[in-house]
Every structure is written in structure tokens, then in C-alpha cells.
Coordinates of C-alpha atoms in Angstrom, one line a residue:
M1 CA -0.1 0.0 -0.1
P2 CA 1.2 3.6 -0.6
D3 CA 2.4 5.5 2.5
P4 CA 0.4 8.5 3.5
V5 CA 0.1 11.5 3.5
V6 CA -0.1 11.5 -0.3
H7 CA -1.7 8.1 -1.5
H8 CA -1.1 8.8 -5.2
I9 CA -1.0 11.5 -7.7
E10 CA -3.0 11.3 -10.9
L11 CA -2.4 12.5 -14.5
C12 CA -4.9 12.8 -17.2
V13 CA -3.2 12.2 -20.6
F14 CA -4.0 11.7 -24.3
D15 CA -1.6 8.7 -24.3
A16 CA -1.1 6.6 -21.2
D17 CA 1.5 4.4 -22.5
D18 CA 3.6 7.4 -23.5
A19 CA 3.3 9.0 -20.2
L20 CA 4.4 5.8 -18.5
N21 CA 7.7 5.6 -20.8
R22 CA 8.5 9.1 -19.8
L23 CA 8.1 8.3 -16.3
R24 CA 10.2 5.1 -16.6
K25 CA 13.2 7.3 -17.1
F26 CA 12.7 8.5 -13.6
G27 CA 12.7 5.0 -12.4
F28 CA 9.0 4.4 -12.2
I29 CA 7.8 0.7 -13.1
L30 CA 4.3 -0.4 -14.1
F31 CA 2.8 -1.5 -10.8
A32 CA -0.9 -2.0 -11.8
K33 CA -3.6 -1.3 -14.3
R34 CA -7.1 -1.0 -14.8
Q35 CA -9.3 -0.9 -17.9
T36 CA -13.0 -0.2 -18.4
A37 CA -15.1 1.1 -21.1
S38 CA -14.7 4.7 -20.1
C39 CA -11.1 4.9 -19.3
K40 CA -7.6 3.2 -19.2
Q41 CA -5.5 3.5 -16.0
L42 CA -1.8 2.6 -15.5
V43 CA -0.3 2.7 -12.0
A44 CA 3.5 3.8 -12.1
R45 CA 5.4 3.3 -8.8
L46 CA 8.7 4.7 -7.5
G47 CA 9.1 3.2 -4.0
T48 CA 6.2 4.8 -1.8
V49 CA 5.4 7.1 -4.8
F50 CA 2.4 6.3 -7.0
F51 CA 1.2 8.0 -10.2
V52 CA -1.9 6.9 -11.6
I53 CA -1.9 7.7 -15.4
T54 CA -5.6 8.1 -16.7
E55 CA -6.3 7.9 -20.4
R56 CA -9.7 8.8 -21.6
G57 CA -11.6 6.0 -23.4
L58 CA -13.0 6.2 -26.8
H59 CA -16.5 5.5 -25.3
Y60 CA -16.3 8.0 -22.6
K61 CA -19.5 10.2 -22.3
P62 CA -18.9 13.7 -21.2
H63 CA -20.5 15.1 -18.2
S64 CA -21.1 18.6 -16.6
L65 CA -18.7 18.1 -13.6
W66 CA -16.8 21.3 -13.8
K67 CA -19.8 23.4 -14.6
N68 CA -21.9 22.0 -11.7
V69 CA -20.2 24.0 -8.7
G70 CA -21.6 23.3 -5.5
G71 CA -23.5 19.9 -6.5
E72 CA -22.8 16.4 -7.4
T73 CA -22.9 14.8 -10.8
L74 CA -23.5 11.2 -12.2
R75 CA -19.7 10.1 -12.8
A76 CA -18.5 7.4 -15.2
E77 CA -15.8 6.0 -13.1
P78 CA -15.3 5.3 -9.3
L79 CA -12.1 6.7 -7.4
T80 CA -11.4 9.3 -10.1
T81 CA -12.6 11.8 -12.5
L82 CA -11.2 13.2 -15.6
C83 CA -9.5 16.6 -16.3
C84 CA -11.7 16.7 -19.4
E85 CA -14.8 15.4 -17.8
D86 CA -17.1 17.9 -19.6
S87 CA -15.2 18.4 -22.9
P88 CA -15.9 16.5 -26.2
A89 CA -12.2 15.4 -26.3
H90 CA -9.0 15.5 -24.0
E91 CA -7.0 18.6 -24.6
V92 CA -4.0 19.1 -22.5
D93 CA -2.1 16.7 -20.5
T94 CA -2.1 17.6 -16.8
V95 CA -1.3 16.4 -13.4
F96 CA -4.5 17.2 -11.5
N97 CA -5.3 14.7 -8.6
L98 CA -3.5 14.9 -5.4
A99 CA -5.1 12.1 -3.6
F100 CA -4.6 12.0 0.3
S101 CA -4.8 9.3 2.9
V102 CA -7.1 10.4 5.7
K103 CA -8.7 8.9 8.8
M104 CA -12.1 7.2 8.5
S105 CA -14.1 10.1 10.1
D106 CA -12.2 12.7 7.9
V107 CA -13.5 11.3 4.6
K108 CA -16.8 12.7 5.8
D109 CA -15.6 15.7 8.0
I110 CA -13.2 17.1 5.3
S111 CA -15.8 16.9 2.5
E112 CA -18.4 18.7 4.8
R113 CA -15.8 21.5 5.5
I114 CA -15.1 22.0 1.9
L115 CA -18.9 22.3 1.2
S116 CA -19.3 24.6 3.9
Q117 CA -16.5 26.9 2.4
G118 CA -18.5 26.9 -0.9
G119 CA -16.4 24.2 -2.5
Q120 CA -17.6 21.3 -4.6
I121 CA -18.0 17.7 -3.7
I122 CA -17.5 15.7 -7.0
Q123 CA -18.1 12.3 -5.0
A124 CA -19.8 12.1 -1.7
P125 CA -18.2 9.7 1.0
T126 CA -18.9 6.2 -0.5
E127 CA -17.5 2.7 -0.5
M128 CA -15.8 0.5 -3.0
S129 CA -14.9 -3.2 -2.2
D130 CA -13.2 -6.4 -3.6
E131 CA -11.9 -9.6 -2.2
K132 CA -9.3 -7.8 -0.1
G133 CA -11.6 -5.4 1.7
T134 CA -13.4 -2.1 1.5
V135 CA -12.1 1.4 0.7
T136 CA -14.0 4.6 2.0
Y137 CA -13.4 7.6 -0.2
S138 CA -14.7 10.9 -1.5
I139 CA -13.6 13.2 -4.2
V140 CA -13.5 17.1 -3.7
K141 CA -12.5 19.9 -5.9
S142 CA -9.7 22.5 -4.9
N143 CA -10.3 26.1 -5.3
C144 CA -7.1 26.2 -7.5
G145 CA -7.5 25.5 -11.2
N146 CA -8.3 21.9 -12.1
I147 CA -6.8 20.4 -8.9
I148 CA -9.0 17.7 -7.2
H149 CA -8.5 15.6 -4.2
T150 CA -9.5 12.0 -3.7
L151 CA -9.8 11.4 0.1
I152 CA -9.1 7.9 0.7
N153 CA -9.3 5.6 3.8
T154 CA -7.9 2.1 3.5
D155 CA -8.1 0.9 7.2
Q156 CA -10.4 -2.0 6.1
Y157 CA -8.4 -2.8 3.0
N158 CA -5.5 -5.3 2.7
G159 CA -4.9 -5.0 -1.0
E160 CA -1.7 -3.7 -2.7
F161 CA -3.3 -0.5 -4.1
L162 CA -7.0 0.0 -4.5
P163 CA -10.1 -2.0 -5.5
G164 CA -10.3 -2.8 -9.3
F165 CA -6.6 -2.6 -10.1
D166 CA -4.8 -5.7 -11.3
I167 CA -1.3 -5.8 -9.9
I168 CA 1.4 -6.2 -12.6
D169 CA 4.8 -5.9 -11.0
Q170 CA 6.0 -5.3 -7.4
C171 CA 9.7 -4.9 -8.2
D172 CA 11.1 -1.5 -7.1
S173 CA 13.9 0.6 -8.5
S174 CA 13.8 3.3 -5.7
N175 CA 16.5 1.8 -3.5
D176 CA 18.8 2.0 -6.5
L177 CA 17.9 5.6 -7.2
K178 CA 17.9 6.5 -3.4
I179 CA 14.3 8.3 -3.8
Y180 CA 12.2 7.7 -0.8
G181 CA 9.2 9.8 -1.1
I182 CA 7.5 13.3 -1.9
D183 CA 9.1 16.3 -0.3
H184 CA 6.6 18.9 -1.6
V185 CA 3.9 19.6 -4.2
T186 CA 3.7 23.1 -5.9
F187 CA 0.6 24.7 -7.2
A188 CA 0.9 27.6 -9.8
C189 CA -1.9 30.2 -9.7
Y190 CA -2.9 33.5 -11.1
S191 CA -1.5 36.7 -9.7
G192 CA -3.3 37.6 -6.6
N193 CA -5.0 34.3 -6.1
S194 CA -2.5 32.5 -3.6
I195 CA -3.9 33.8 -0.5
Q196 CA -7.3 32.4 -1.2
V197 CA -5.6 29.0 -1.9
I198 CA -3.8 29.1 1.2
D199 CA -6.8 30.0 3.2
F200 CA -8.8 27.2 1.5
Y201 CA -6.4 24.5 2.7
E202 CA -6.0 25.9 6.3
K203 CA -9.7 25.9 6.9
C204 CA -10.6 22.6 5.0
F205 CA -7.6 20.3 5.5
G206 CA -6.1 21.7 8.8
M207 CA -2.7 22.8 7.2
N208 CA -0.6 25.6 8.8
R209 CA 1.3 28.4 7.2
F210 CA 4.9 27.5 6.9
Q211 CA 7.7 30.2 6.9
I212 CA 9.8 29.6 3.9
S213 CA 12.7 31.7 5.1
S214 CA 13.4 34.7 7.4
N215 CA 12.1 36.9 4.4
D216 CA 8.9 35.3 4.6
D217 CA 6.7 37.8 6.8
G218 CA 3.8 35.5 6.9
N219 CA 1.2 38.1 5.3
N220 CA 3.0 38.6 1.9
G221 CA 4.9 35.3 1.6
L222 CA 8.3 35.2 0.2
I223 CA 8.7 37.8 -2.4
I224 CA 11.5 37.5 -5.0
S225 CA 11.6 40.5 -7.3
D226 CA 15.1 41.4 -8.8
G227 CA 13.9 40.5 -12.2
V228 CA 12.1 37.3 -11.1
G229 CA 8.8 38.7 -10.1
L230 CA 7.7 35.6 -7.9
R231 CA 5.7 35.1 -4.7
L232 CA 5.8 31.9 -2.8
R233 CA 3.7 30.9 0.1
A234 CA 3.8 27.6 1.7
M235 CA 1.8 25.4 4.2
E236 CA 2.6 22.1 5.9
Y237 CA 0.9 19.1 7.7
W238 CA 3.0 17.4 10.4
R239 CA 3.1 13.9 11.1
C240 CA 1.9 14.4 14.8
A241 CA -1.3 16.3 13.8
E242 CA -4.4 15.0 15.4
T243 CA -6.9 16.2 12.7
G244 CA -7.1 16.2 8.9
L245 CA -4.7 14.2 6.8
S246 CA -3.0 11.1 8.4
Y247 CA 0.3 9.2 8.4
K248 CA 0.7 5.5 9.2
K249 CA 3.6 6.3 11.6
K250 CA 2.8 9.0 14.2
D251 CA 6.3 10.1 14.9
C252 CA 6.9 13.9 14.8
N253 CA 9.8 14.9 12.7
E254 CA 11.0 17.5 10.3
N255 CA 9.7 15.6 7.3
A256 CA 6.4 17.2 7.2
F257 CA 4.4 17.3 3.9
M258 CA 4.5 20.6 2.4
L259 CA 2.2 22.4 -0.2
V260 CA 3.7 25.4 -2.1
V261 CA 1.7 28.1 -4.0
V262 CA 3.6 30.3 -6.6
E263 CA 2.2 33.2 -8.5
S264 CA 3.6 36.0 -10.4
L265 CA 3.8 39.5 -8.6
Q266 CA 1.3 42.0 -9.7
G267 CA 2.8 44.1 -12.4
Q268 CA 5.5 41.8 -12.9
T269 CA 5.9 38.4 -15.0
N270 CA 7.6 35.3 -13.7
C271 CA 8.6 33.4 -17.0
N272 CA 8.3 29.9 -15.4
V273 CA 4.7 30.4 -13.7
E274 CA 3.5 32.4 -16.8
A275 CA 4.6 29.7 -19.2
Y276 CA 3.0 27.0 -17.1
L277 CA -0.5 28.9 -17.0
R278 CA -0.4 29.6 -20.6
H279 CA 0.4 26.2 -21.8
H280 CA -1.7 24.4 -19.1
R281 CA -4.4 26.9 -19.7
N282 CA -5.4 27.0 -16.1
E283 CA -3.9 27.0 -12.6
G284 CA -2.7 23.6 -11.5
I285 CA 0.0 21.3 -10.1
E286 CA 3.3 22.8 -11.4
H287 CA 5.7 20.2 -10.0
V288 CA 6.5 17.6 -7.5
A289 CA 9.6 17.3 -5.7
F290 CA 11.0 13.8 -4.9
K291 CA 13.3 13.4 -1.9
T292 CA 16.6 11.6 -2.0
N293 CA 19.5 11.3 0.5
K294 CA 22.2 10.8 -2.1
I295 CA 21.5 13.6 -4.8
V296 CA 24.7 13.2 -6.7
D297 CA 24.2 9.4 -7.1
T298 CA 20.5 9.9 -7.9
V299 CA 21.0 12.7 -10.6
S300 CA 23.8 10.6 -12.2
K301 CA 21.7 7.6 -12.6
L302 CA 18.7 9.5 -13.7
K303 CA 20.8 11.3 -16.4
N304 CA 22.0 7.8 -17.4
R305 CA 18.2 6.8 -17.8
G306 CA 17.7 9.8 -20.2
V307 CA 16.3 12.4 -17.8
I308 CA 17.1 16.0 -19.0
F309 CA 17.6 18.6 -16.3
R310 CA 17.8 22.3 -16.4
N311 CA 21.5 23.6 -16.4
P312 CA 22.0 26.7 -14.2
P313 CA 24.1 29.7 -15.7
R314 CA 27.9 29.0 -15.6
A315 CA 28.5 31.9 -13.2
Y316 CA 26.2 30.2 -10.7
Y317 CA 29.1 28.2 -9.4
D318 CA 31.7 30.9 -9.8
E319 CA 29.5 32.8 -7.2
L320 CA 29.2 29.9 -4.9
R321 CA 32.9 29.3 -4.8
N322 CA 33.5 33.0 -3.6
M323 CA 31.2 32.3 -0.6
K324 CA 32.7 31.2 2.6
K325 CA 29.6 30.0 4.2
I326 CA 29.1 27.6 1.2
S327 CA 32.7 26.3 1.1
E328 CA 32.3 25.4 4.6
L329 CA 29.5 22.9 3.9
G330 CA 32.0 20.4 2.5
E331 CA 30.3 19.7 -0.7
D332 CA 32.3 19.2 -4.0
L333 CA 31.0 22.1 -6.1
S334 CA 33.0 20.6 -9.0
V335 CA 30.8 17.6 -9.0
L336 CA 27.6 19.6 -8.3
S337 CA 28.7 21.9 -11.3
E338 CA 29.0 18.9 -13.6
L339 CA 25.7 17.6 -12.8
G340 CA 23.9 20.9 -12.6
I341 CA 22.8 20.3 -9.0
L342 CA 22.0 23.8 -7.1
L343 CA 23.1 24.3 -3.4
D344 CA 21.5 26.7 -1.0
N345 CA 22.2 27.4 2.7
E346 CA 19.9 28.6 5.4
D347 CA 21.8 31.7 6.9
D348 CA 19.3 31.9 9.8
A349 CA 19.8 28.3 10.9
A350 CA 21.1 27.6 14.5
D351 CA 21.1 24.7 16.9
E352 CA 19.3 24.5 20.1
N353 CA 21.9 26.7 21.9
G354 CA 21.5 29.5 19.3
S355 CA 25.1 28.6 17.7
P356 CA 25.3 28.7 13.9
K357 CA 24.4 25.3 12.3
K358 CA 25.1 24.0 8.9
K359 CA 21.7 23.6 7.2
Y360 CA 21.4 23.3 3.5
L361 CA 19.6 21.7 0.6
M362 CA 20.6 20.6 -2.8
Q363 CA 18.1 20.5 -5.7
I364 CA 17.7 20.0 -9.4
F365 CA 14.8 20.7 -11.7
A366 CA 14.0 18.5 -14.7
K367 CA 12.7 19.7 -18.1
P368 CA 8.8 19.5 -18.3
L369 CA 7.5 15.9 -18.5
F370 CA 5.1 16.7 -21.3
D371 CA 5.8 18.3 -24.6
L372 CA 4.2 21.5 -23.4
K373 CA 5.8 23.7 -20.7
T374 CA 3.7 22.5 -17.8
F375 CA 4.2 19.8 -15.1
F376 CA 8.0 19.1 -14.2
I377 CA 9.8 17.0 -11.5
E378 CA 12.3 18.3 -8.8
I379 CA 14.8 16.1 -6.8
I380 CA 15.8 17.5 -3.7
Q381 CA 18.2 16.3 -0.8
R382 CA 17.9 18.2 2.7
S383 CA 20.6 18.4 5.1
G384 CA 18.7 20.0 8.1
A385 CA 17.3 22.8 5.8
R386 CA 13.5 23.1 5.8
G387 CA 13.0 25.9 3.3
L388 CA 12.6 25.7 -0.5
G389 CA 16.1 26.8 -1.8
S390 CA 14.8 30.5 -2.5
G391 CA 18.5 31.4 -3.4
N392 CA 18.2 28.9 -6.3
I393 CA 14.9 30.2 -7.8
L394 CA 16.7 33.1 -9.6
A395 CA 19.2 30.5 -11.0
L396 CA 16.3 28.5 -12.4
V397 CA 14.6 31.6 -14.0
R398 CA 18.0 32.4 -15.5
S399 CA 18.5 29.0 -16.8
I400 CA 15.0 29.3 -18.6
R401 CA 15.9 32.6 -20.0
E402 CA 19.2 31.3 -21.3
E403 CA 17.7 28.3 -23.0
E404 CA 15.0 30.5 -24.6
R405 CA 17.9 32.8 -25.8
R406 CA 20.1 30.0 -27.3
N407 CA 17.1 28.6 -29.1
M408 CA 16.5 32.0 -30.6
M409 CA 20.1 32.3 -31.7
K410 CA 20.1 29.1 -33.1
S411 CA 17.1 29.8 -35.1
E412 CA 18.8 33.1 -36.3
G413 CA 22.1 31.1 -37.0
K414 CA 24.1 32.9 -34.3
T415 CA 26.1 31.8 -31.2
Q416 CA 27.1 34.0 -28.2
E417 CA 28.9 33.1 -25.0
I418 CA 26.9 33.7 -21.8
T419 CA 29.2 35.5 -19.4
K420 CA 29.1 36.5 -16.0
E421 CA 27.7 39.8 -16.9
N422 CA 24.4 38.1 -18.0
F423 CA 23.8 36.6 -14.6
T424 CA 22.7 38.2 -11.4
S425 CA 24.0 36.7 -8.0
P426 CA 21.5 34.1 -6.7
R427 CA 22.1 35.6 -3.3
Q428 CA 20.9 39.1 -4.1
C429 CA 17.3 38.2 -4.4

């Protein structure tokens, strides 16, 4: 069974087999499948991470799901819906369902809270059974774009995944890749909407605001201007929480599940967020970050499997080499530079006695999973740090701009060296 708090993440795609092949590069294997007259579903597994790939069937009959706010509709399939539920045909491949494991009572309680906040219940609490037991679930709609949440309780179920799915392969490549779960999920929304999204999840799911860094004042979130034009707000759910989402293991530790919401600043444009919104045609799940404890080994193996990552500007590592705090961390910048791994320290980190403590993270961002500039995967390793690598966001933006610039110059038959003058320090944002 998947480990909570995220039970699984669902994709709605035009070609499920193609999406599976793209995920195989990240180490996913075909774990289970389900075929009905209305849809085809493949379950891709990477350790405790499960991606359900849903392909709309030829005989699917459209419903008015997305137009019937505040009510229920007759749905073609249990446990899921489709991003293109009310459309004549599938249009944009998307990651849209963040399915949560919840306590039995919270299947009903969270659903009722969402309804009380003016939200939509797609599927009222119900049950689905097979020879291995019964699953209780409901499906609710987020207030952010096309995102939905299947709320699942499996206390009375002993199967490997969910009723109706046939298990194909239980082999697992996550140990080889050193990937052991989901660190955070990021939503992209239109400018000015992030505060409403945060408020929705606080009231409906019991999540708490999380201070990304010392520059996050709680009211305005973390603002990164300096040509980036980005606002980040974050919320988390702790393992020791008594209400809302649940975990099998009740130990309290620093590995709380985190949701992040990003938006462009009003009057400014963040190229990455705006590209997502333009290509996705809606707000939605922008990326998922996978946790690793050996990022150099993980990234090396993923590159050998064909994963393409974004490369930071060359001057990024020159800047890091000149920083004493970075050099004291003991990481080999030559290796990080070769692989394109970003490194960020938490300047305000301290131990229990108030003494400075080495807390940092390393991360890298893959190119979009689909052909359009929408969903992508991040790999992250934390060494005590709990933030989001805000010092690296500028490097990500610069890498996107450099890529677009190089593509433009190639189309014009020109080449140009990217120099340090083209790059602003990632620590000045």
C-alpha cells in the first residue's frame, strides 16, 4: 500500500503508454492497471510514490462536472474523474489529482468542511470493495484551477493498491535511485490568488502556514523581485497532527508534507509560472519534488536513464565558490557543477543553543514531463534545511531565459557566449 500522506498523484493524458515511458526514465515501473469502457489507468510506482496515469476511453460520455459547482454529478468512474470530464475530447495533458490518505472520520468531515466553504463535492463519501476489503473515499475539488483531491481511507483494505486494479509488477527501483518519497507539491496560480488558496487549505484540511525563510513575513509570503517577479507561500502538515490528513507512522519529525503556492507578482511576470499557466490553460499542479539522501548518485543515474535537467548559468558556481559559508558545507562544487545541482544554505539556521548550524539543501529541476511547458519533477536532498532553496529560484529563472535565448540564436544562426555579466547573483534576491 502507498504510504500517506499522499496516497497517489493522478495524471490525465492523451496517451497513457507514452506518459508511462516518460516516467520510466525517473525509475517508475508499471505496478498495476485498470481498464474499463470509459478509461484506461496505469499505476506507475517509484518506492512509496504512486502515479496513476488515466487515459480517456473512446466511449467516454462527457458530464457537466466542472460546470456544476456546489453539487454532485453522475460520474462514469469510481475513485477518479477526468480533467476533461465535460469536454468533447481530451485537450491538455495534466497532473490534476493529489489524492490524500485520511482517517475514516475525515473522509466525511473534510468533505463537509469543503462544502461549507463553498467548495464542490465531486463524489460524496462512499465505499468500494473487492475480495481484499473495503475502501472509503470521497472526491473534492480544490479552489485552485483543475486540481481535485481523492480522500481515501484504507483501514479496512488489505490489497496492494485500490479495488479494481490488477497488480502487474512489485519490483522496485527506488532503492537503486535513493528516492524515498515526496518532499513537496507546488501549485501555480494566477497573480493575486495565492492567499485564497492558502486560506482554503488551512480551513478545509487543517494545514498550517510555513515560513519559507526569514524573509517570509507571513502576510505577503516570500517575495523575490529582482527580475524574477515571484511570490511563494507555503503550508505544511505535520506527522503528529491530530486532525485532517493522516500518516501510518505517528512520529513527529522535520519531514512534514508541504504544499507550496507560487504566483507572479502583480505588475511583474515570472517566466516559469506564466509559461505554465499559458500552456496548461489553467492553474494547477506545477511540480512535485522527490526526496533523496544521495542526490549526486540519484541525478547521475537519472541522467543515464535519459532524464534531462535544467542547467544553471555557468556563473552560478563561480558565485558559490566565492562564498565562505558555502565552502564550509563540504560539498564538492565541481561535482555539483558537472551535474547541474543547485545548493542553498539557510543563513538563519541555528542549533538548540543558538549557535550557527550547517543547514542546507541541494536540488535540481527536470525539464517538463510533457511536450508543453507544464508539469515537471524536482529532486531534492535536505541536510537539516526546511526551506525551498529560495536562493536558487533566480538560477532556475536564468536557466530558462538562457535556454530561450540560445534557441532564438540558433534559429537565427548565431552563437554567443553567456558571461558573468549576464547573470545576477543568486544571493541578491
